[in-house]
Short mmCIF file of C-alpha atoms and ligand atoms in Angstrom, two decimals:
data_model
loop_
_atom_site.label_atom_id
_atom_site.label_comp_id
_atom_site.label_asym_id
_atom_site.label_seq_id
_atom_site.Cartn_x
_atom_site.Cartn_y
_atom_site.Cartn_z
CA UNK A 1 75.66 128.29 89.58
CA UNK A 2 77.55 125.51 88.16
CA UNK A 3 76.84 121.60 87.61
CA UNK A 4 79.50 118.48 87.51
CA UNK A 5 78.48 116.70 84.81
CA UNK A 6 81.68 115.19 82.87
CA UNK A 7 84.93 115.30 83.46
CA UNK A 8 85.38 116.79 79.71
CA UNK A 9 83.83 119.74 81.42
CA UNK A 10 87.34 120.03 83.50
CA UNK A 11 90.11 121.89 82.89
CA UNK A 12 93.35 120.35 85.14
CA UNK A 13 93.44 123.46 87.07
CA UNK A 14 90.30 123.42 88.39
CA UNK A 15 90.06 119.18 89.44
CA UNK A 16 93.21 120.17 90.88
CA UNK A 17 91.54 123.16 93.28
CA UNK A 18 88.92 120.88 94.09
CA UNK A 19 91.42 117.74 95.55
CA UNK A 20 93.12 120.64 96.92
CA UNK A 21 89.75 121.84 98.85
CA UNK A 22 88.85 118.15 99.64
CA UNK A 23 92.57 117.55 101.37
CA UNK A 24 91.44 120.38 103.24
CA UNK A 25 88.42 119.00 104.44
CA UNK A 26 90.33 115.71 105.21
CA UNK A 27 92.57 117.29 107.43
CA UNK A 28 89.71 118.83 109.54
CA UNK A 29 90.56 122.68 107.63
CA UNK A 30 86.81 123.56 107.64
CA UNK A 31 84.03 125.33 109.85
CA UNK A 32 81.57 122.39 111.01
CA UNK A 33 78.51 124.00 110.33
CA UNK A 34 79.69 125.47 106.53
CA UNK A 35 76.43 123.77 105.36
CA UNK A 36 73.78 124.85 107.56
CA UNK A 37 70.94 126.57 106.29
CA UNK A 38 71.60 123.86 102.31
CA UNK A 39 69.36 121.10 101.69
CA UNK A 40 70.76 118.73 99.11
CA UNK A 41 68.38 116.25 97.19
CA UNK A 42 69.70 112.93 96.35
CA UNK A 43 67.68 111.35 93.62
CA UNK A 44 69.21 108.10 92.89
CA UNK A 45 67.42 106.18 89.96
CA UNK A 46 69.42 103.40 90.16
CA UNK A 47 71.53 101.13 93.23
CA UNK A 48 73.79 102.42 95.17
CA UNK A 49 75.97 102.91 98.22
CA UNK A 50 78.66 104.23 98.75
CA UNK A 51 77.98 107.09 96.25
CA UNK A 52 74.53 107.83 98.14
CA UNK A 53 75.66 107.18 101.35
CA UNK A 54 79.13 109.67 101.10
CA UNK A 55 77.39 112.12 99.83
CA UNK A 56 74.80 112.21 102.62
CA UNK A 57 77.75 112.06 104.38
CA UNK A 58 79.45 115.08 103.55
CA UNK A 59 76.33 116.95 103.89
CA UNK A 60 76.04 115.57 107.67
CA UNK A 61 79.47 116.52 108.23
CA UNK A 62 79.04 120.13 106.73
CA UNK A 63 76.01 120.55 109.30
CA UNK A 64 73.71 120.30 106.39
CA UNK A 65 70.86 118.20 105.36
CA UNK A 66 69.45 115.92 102.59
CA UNK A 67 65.92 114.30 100.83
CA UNK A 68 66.50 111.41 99.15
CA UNK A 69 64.80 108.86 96.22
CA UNK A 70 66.59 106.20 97.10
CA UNK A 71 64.31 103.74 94.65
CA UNK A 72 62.05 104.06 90.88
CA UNK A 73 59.64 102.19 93.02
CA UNK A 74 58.84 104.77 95.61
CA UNK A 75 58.89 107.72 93.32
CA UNK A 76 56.15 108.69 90.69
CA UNK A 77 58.62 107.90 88.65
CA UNK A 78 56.61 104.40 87.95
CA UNK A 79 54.13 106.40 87.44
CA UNK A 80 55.36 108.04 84.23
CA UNK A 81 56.58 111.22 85.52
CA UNK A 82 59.32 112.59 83.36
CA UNK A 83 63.03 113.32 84.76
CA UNK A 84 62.36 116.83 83.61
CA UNK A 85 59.27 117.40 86.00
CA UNK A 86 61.28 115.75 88.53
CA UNK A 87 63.69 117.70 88.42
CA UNK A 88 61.89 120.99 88.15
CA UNK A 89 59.99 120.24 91.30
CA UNK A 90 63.24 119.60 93.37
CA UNK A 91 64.64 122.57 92.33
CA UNK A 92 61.79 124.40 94.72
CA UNK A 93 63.12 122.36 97.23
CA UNK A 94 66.81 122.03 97.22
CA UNK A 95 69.66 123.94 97.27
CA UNK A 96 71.35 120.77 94.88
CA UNK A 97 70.61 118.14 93.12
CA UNK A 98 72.76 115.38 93.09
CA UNK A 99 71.38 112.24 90.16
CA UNK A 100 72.17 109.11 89.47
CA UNK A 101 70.18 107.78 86.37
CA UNK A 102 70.58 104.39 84.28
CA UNK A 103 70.48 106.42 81.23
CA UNK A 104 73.43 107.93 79.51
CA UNK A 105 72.99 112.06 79.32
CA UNK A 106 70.33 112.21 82.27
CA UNK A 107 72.49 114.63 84.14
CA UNK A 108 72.68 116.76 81.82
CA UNK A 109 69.16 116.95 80.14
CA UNK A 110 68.28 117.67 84.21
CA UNK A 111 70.74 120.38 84.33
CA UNK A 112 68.76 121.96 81.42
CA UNK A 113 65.96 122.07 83.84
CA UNK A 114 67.57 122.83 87.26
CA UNK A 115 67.55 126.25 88.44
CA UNK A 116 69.83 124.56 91.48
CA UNK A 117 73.22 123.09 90.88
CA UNK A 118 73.50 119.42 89.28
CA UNK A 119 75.97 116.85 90.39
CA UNK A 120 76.09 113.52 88.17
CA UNK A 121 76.48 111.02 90.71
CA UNK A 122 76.37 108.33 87.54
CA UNK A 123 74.80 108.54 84.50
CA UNK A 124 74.54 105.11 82.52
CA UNK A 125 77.26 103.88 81.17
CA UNK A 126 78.46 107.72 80.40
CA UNK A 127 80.54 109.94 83.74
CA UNK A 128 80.90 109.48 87.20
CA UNK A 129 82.60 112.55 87.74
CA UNK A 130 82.77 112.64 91.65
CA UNK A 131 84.00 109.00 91.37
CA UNK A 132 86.87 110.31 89.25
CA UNK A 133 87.84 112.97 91.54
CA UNK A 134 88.14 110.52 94.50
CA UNK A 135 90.31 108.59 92.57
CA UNK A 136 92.47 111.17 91.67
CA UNK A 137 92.65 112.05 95.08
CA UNK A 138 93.95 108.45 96.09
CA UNK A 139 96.35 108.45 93.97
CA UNK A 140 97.39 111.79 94.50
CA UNK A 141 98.26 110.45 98.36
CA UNK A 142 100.27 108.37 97.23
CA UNK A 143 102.17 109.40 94.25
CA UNK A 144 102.42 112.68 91.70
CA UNK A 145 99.81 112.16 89.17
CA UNK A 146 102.11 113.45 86.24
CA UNK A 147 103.45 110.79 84.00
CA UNK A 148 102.55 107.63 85.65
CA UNK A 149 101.47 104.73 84.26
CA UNK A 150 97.95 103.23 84.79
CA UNK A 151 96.39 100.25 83.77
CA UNK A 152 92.72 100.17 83.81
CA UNK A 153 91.15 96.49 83.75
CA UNK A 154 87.79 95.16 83.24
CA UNK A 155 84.23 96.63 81.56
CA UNK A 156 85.67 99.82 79.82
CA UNK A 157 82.86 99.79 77.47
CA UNK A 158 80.18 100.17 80.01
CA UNK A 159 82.38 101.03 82.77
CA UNK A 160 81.43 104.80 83.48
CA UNK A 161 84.30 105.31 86.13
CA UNK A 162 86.76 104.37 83.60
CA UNK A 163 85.54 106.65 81.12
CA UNK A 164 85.56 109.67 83.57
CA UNK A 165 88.82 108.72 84.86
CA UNK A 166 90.81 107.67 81.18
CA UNK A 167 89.40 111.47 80.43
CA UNK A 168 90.99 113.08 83.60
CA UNK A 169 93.71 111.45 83.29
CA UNK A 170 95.20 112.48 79.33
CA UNK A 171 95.43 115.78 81.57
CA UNK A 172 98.17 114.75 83.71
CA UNK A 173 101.03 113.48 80.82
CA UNK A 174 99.32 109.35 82.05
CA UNK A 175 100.28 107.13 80.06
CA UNK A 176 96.78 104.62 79.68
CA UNK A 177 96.99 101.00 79.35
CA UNK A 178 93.36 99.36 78.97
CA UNK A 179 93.10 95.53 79.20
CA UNK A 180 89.62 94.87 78.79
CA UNK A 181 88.14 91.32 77.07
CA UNK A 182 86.82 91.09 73.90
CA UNK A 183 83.66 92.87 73.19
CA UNK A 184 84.19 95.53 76.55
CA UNK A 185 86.61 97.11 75.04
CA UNK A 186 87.12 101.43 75.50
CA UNK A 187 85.06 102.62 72.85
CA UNK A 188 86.79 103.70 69.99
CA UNK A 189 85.29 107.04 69.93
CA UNK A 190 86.81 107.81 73.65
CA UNK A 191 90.17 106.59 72.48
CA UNK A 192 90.41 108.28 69.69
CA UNK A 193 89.42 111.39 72.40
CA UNK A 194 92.23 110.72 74.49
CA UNK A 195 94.83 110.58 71.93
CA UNK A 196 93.40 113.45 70.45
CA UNK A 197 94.17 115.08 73.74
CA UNK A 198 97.73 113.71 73.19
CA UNK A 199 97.69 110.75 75.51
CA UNK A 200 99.50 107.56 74.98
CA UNK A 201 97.40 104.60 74.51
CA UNK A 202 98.15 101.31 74.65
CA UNK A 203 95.47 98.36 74.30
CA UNK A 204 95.97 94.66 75.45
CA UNK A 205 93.92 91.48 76.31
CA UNK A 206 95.78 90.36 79.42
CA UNK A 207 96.40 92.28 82.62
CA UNK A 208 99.93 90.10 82.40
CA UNK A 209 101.24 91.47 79.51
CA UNK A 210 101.37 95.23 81.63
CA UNK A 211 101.05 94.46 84.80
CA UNK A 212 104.61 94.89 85.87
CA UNK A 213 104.99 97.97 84.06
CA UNK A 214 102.22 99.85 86.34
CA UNK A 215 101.93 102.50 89.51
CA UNK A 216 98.22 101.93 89.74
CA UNK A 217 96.02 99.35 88.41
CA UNK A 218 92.23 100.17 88.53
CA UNK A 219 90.02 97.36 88.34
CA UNK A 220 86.46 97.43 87.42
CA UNK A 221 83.64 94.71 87.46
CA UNK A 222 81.20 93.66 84.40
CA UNK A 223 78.32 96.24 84.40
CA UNK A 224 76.14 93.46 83.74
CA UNK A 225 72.86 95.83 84.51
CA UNK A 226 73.91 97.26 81.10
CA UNK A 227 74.28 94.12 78.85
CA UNK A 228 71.36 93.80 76.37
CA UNK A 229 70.89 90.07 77.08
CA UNK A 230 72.26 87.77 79.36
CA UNK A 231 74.36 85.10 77.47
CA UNK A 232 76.19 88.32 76.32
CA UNK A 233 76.61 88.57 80.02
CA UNK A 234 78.10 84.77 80.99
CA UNK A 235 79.86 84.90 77.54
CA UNK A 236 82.90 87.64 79.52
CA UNK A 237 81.74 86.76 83.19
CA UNK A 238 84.65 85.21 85.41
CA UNK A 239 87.01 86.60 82.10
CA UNK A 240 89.41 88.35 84.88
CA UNK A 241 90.72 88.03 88.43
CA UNK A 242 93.41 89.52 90.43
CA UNK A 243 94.91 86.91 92.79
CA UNK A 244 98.04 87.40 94.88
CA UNK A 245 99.55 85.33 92.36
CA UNK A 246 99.73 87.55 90.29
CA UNK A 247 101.49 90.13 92.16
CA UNK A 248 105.02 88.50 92.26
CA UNK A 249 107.41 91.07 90.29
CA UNK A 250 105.06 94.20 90.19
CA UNK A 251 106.16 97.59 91.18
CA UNK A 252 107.09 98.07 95.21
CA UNK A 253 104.76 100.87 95.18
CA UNK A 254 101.82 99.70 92.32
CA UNK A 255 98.38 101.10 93.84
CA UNK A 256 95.26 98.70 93.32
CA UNK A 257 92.52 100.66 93.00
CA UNK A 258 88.76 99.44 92.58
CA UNK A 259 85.87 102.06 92.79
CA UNK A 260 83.52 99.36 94.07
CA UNK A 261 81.64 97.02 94.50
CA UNK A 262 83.84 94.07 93.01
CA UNK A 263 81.76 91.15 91.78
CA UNK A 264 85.06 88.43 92.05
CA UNK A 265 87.27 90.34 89.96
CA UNK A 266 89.80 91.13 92.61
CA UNK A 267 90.48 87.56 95.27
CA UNK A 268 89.82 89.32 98.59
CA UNK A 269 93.11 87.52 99.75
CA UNK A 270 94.60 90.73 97.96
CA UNK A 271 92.99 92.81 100.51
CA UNK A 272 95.75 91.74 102.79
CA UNK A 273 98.95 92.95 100.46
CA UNK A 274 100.13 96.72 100.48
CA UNK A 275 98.67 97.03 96.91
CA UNK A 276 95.45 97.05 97.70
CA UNK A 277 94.25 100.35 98.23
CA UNK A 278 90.16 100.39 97.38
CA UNK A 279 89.18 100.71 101.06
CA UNK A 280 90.89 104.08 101.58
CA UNK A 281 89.91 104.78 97.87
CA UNK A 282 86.06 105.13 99.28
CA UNK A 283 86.87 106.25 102.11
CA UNK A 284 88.06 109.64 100.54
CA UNK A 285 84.17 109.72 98.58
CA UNK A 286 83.76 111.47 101.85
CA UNK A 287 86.07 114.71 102.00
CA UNK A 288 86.00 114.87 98.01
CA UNK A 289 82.05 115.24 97.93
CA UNK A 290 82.36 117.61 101.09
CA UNK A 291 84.53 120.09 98.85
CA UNK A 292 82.10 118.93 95.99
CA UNK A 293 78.82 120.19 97.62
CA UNK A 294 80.90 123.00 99.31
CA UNK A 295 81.91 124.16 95.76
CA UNK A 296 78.80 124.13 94.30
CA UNK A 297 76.49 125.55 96.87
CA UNK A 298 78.23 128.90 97.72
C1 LIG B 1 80.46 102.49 90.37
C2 LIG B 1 79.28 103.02 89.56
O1 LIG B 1 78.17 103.10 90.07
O2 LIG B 1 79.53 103.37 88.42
N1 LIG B 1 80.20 102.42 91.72
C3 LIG B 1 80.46 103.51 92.50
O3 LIG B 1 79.89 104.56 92.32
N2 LIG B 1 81.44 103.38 93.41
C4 LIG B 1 81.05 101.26 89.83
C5 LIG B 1 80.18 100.08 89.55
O4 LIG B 1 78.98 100.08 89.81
O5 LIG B 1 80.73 99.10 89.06
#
């Protein structure tokens, strides 16, 4: 049995088998009915939907089925029940689990207590691994991963995709620039990660100063859920926005990517130039969770 809990659980070799089993599944490579006799059990603690709804997806498409939390309100979790319980008593039901939890390290405490596989559909502001491997998998489309440069913009200090993805990433030779304003900066410990794992690193303020030097820029919105008040909130709010303007003089083939939902950080006048790329991007949560669930429920 194995769980996907962080990305720092990866070696290269094995995201790449796994975007190499999803562009299988894309291309129809796959019996229908893999999934048959597996139940999944989607307990979402917190919004979402494409994550929830791709992943109920993939188990439709694989012939399979699925429970679902979909809200704190309808579970006993208002009631006080700890995730541990919770867990323990979908384990007896499920062949999976997959979580999504407002608190940082929830997928893993529950993969202390599953005795079925774990997948960390979001944990707080920590991984979003199956986020990261869709990603990879767009830009893997489009380009070679190896030595490309990628700008990632917006809440990197909250911003759990970026996290998982910055870490996936110092394992293809990427060379990381993070534009972020003040105070949502990449925490210092994760930087100091990634160069550790002998990435280059460069910082800046303004998606301008980079911009032209990119092959994929991967925008993110303000996790405002996460802010401990909100004038710390309006204080960055509007700080960023991708216009068409700003597009004059970028690279012919530059790759916007956005793991959604955008919140006004990206003018949806982009939608309509060849950069923009976010659409397809969730579109591939679909055969990337197939070879997920696949993967982990052999
Ligand atoms: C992201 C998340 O939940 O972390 N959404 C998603 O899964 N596509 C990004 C976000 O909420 O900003």
């Amino acid at each position: 049995m194995y769980h996907i809990i962080s990305i720092r659980d990866f070696e290269r070799r094995d995201l790449d088998y796994l975007l190499d089993r999803a562009q299988e599944f894309d291309a129809g490579k796959y019996q229908p009915r893999m999934l048959e006799d597996k139940l999944a059990a989607l307990l979402f603690v917190e919004p979402s939907t494409r994550t929830r709804m791709s992943f109920a997806t993939a188990m439709a498409r694989l012939g399979g089925m699925w429970i679902s939390v979909d809200s704190v309100e309808a579970s006993s979790i208002v009631k006080g029940e700890t995730l541990a319980d919770t867990i323990r008593v979908l384990s007896g039901y499920a062949d999976a689990i997959v979580l999504r939890h407002p608190k940082e390290g929830a997928a893993r405490l529950a993969s202390e207590f599953a005795t079925v596989p774990v997948i960390n559909a979001g944990d707080g502001a920590g991984q979003h691994p199956s986020q990261t491997l869709l990603d990879l998998y767009t830009i893997r489309q489009a380009m070679p991963v190896d030595g490309i440069s990628v700008g990632l913009l917006g809440d990197l200090r909250y911003g759990r995709t970026a996290h998982s993805l910055a870490l996936a990433l110092s394992l293809y030779g990427v060379t990381l620039h993070t534009i972020a304003p003040e105070g949502l900066e990449m925490p210092e410990s994760i930087i100091f990660e990634l160069r550790e794992r002998g990435m280059e690193v460069v910082e800046h303020k303004d998606v301008q100063e980079v911009l032209q030097e990119l092959d994929v820029l991967y925008v993110t919105r303000i996790q405002r859920e996460r802010f401990p008040d909100s004038a710390s909130y309006y204080n960055v709010a509007s700080s960023y926005r991708i216009t068409p303007d700003l597009l004059t003089d970028v690279r012919e083939h530059l790759m916007i990517l956005h793991p959604l939902p955008r919140a006004g950080e990206i003018d949806p006048a982009v939608d309509r130039t060849p950069y923009a790329r976010y659409f397809e991007q969730a579109r591939n949560g679909v055969p990337v969770r197939m070879a997920l669930l696949r993967e982990v429920m052999r």
